[in-house]
């Protein structure tokens, strides 16, 4: 993409179609060296429809918000989704006193909660939301955590410009919301104080931030994609099965890992190892949280 054309994506809304199930993608078939026994697929329980539906306030791209959406979907709990504009401060502040997401509301209890893992603990221990203890506790796997840390800079570089450039994510439908994200989310190699400023410096001006986002979007992604594709092969070897990532069954490991991996599907040209791609598709379908394949840039 030429720089001028990309910059226009951050300055004007581009609206195409909504979410669609993945139809075309790059998948790498590799030899599975795992010695684990065959894992049983996850089976979803009966549909739970409360007289007053629980409400979830989210940003679509936010992995912590996706955690809650995935958990509700896997438990088959019907709920109302409210997508917050990225620059909407008033709505979350009225609910919980500050700008934050996700926010979970149970109208029948007049209860409003923050913090994704606290919300999931509530819905997985309350029998009104179906079978309890669906999710095994987090295993504390150091290999997956180390992998996530190792790709943090890489993914920020690739994902953040694409979030605002698609013109499709609900939190970025207006110019102010796109600019609010760019204003507050630094691109590597910059650190947050350099980007946003602190007590000792004013931070970077908005025109420079817009230019850096446009340059990141227009840059040839091939070297970064090569690195990412190799890292996904590493993760594929860590995955226990295409149904859950850790031995023993569906757990909070999956709720966290899948929610973070989902945003990789906004990147065009990613080559997914077979098992890992099946894992993404399986939990997307079961959790009723769509992937970004059809809008990938």
CSV table of C-alpha atoms in Angstrom, one decimal, residues 82 95 164 196 234 236 257 280 288:
chain,number,residue,atom,x,y,z
A,82,UNK,CA,-22.7,-3.4,23.6
A,95,UNK,CA,-21.4,2.2,34.8
A,164,UNK,CA,-8.0,1.1,12.8
A,196,UNK,CA,1.7,9.6,25.5
A,234,UNK,CA,6.6,-23.1,17.8
A,236,UNK,CA,1.6,-25.4,17.4
A,257,UNK,CA,-4.7,-17.9,24.7
A,280,UNK,CA,-8.8,-21.3,16.2
A,288,UNK,CA,-19.7,-17.8,18.8
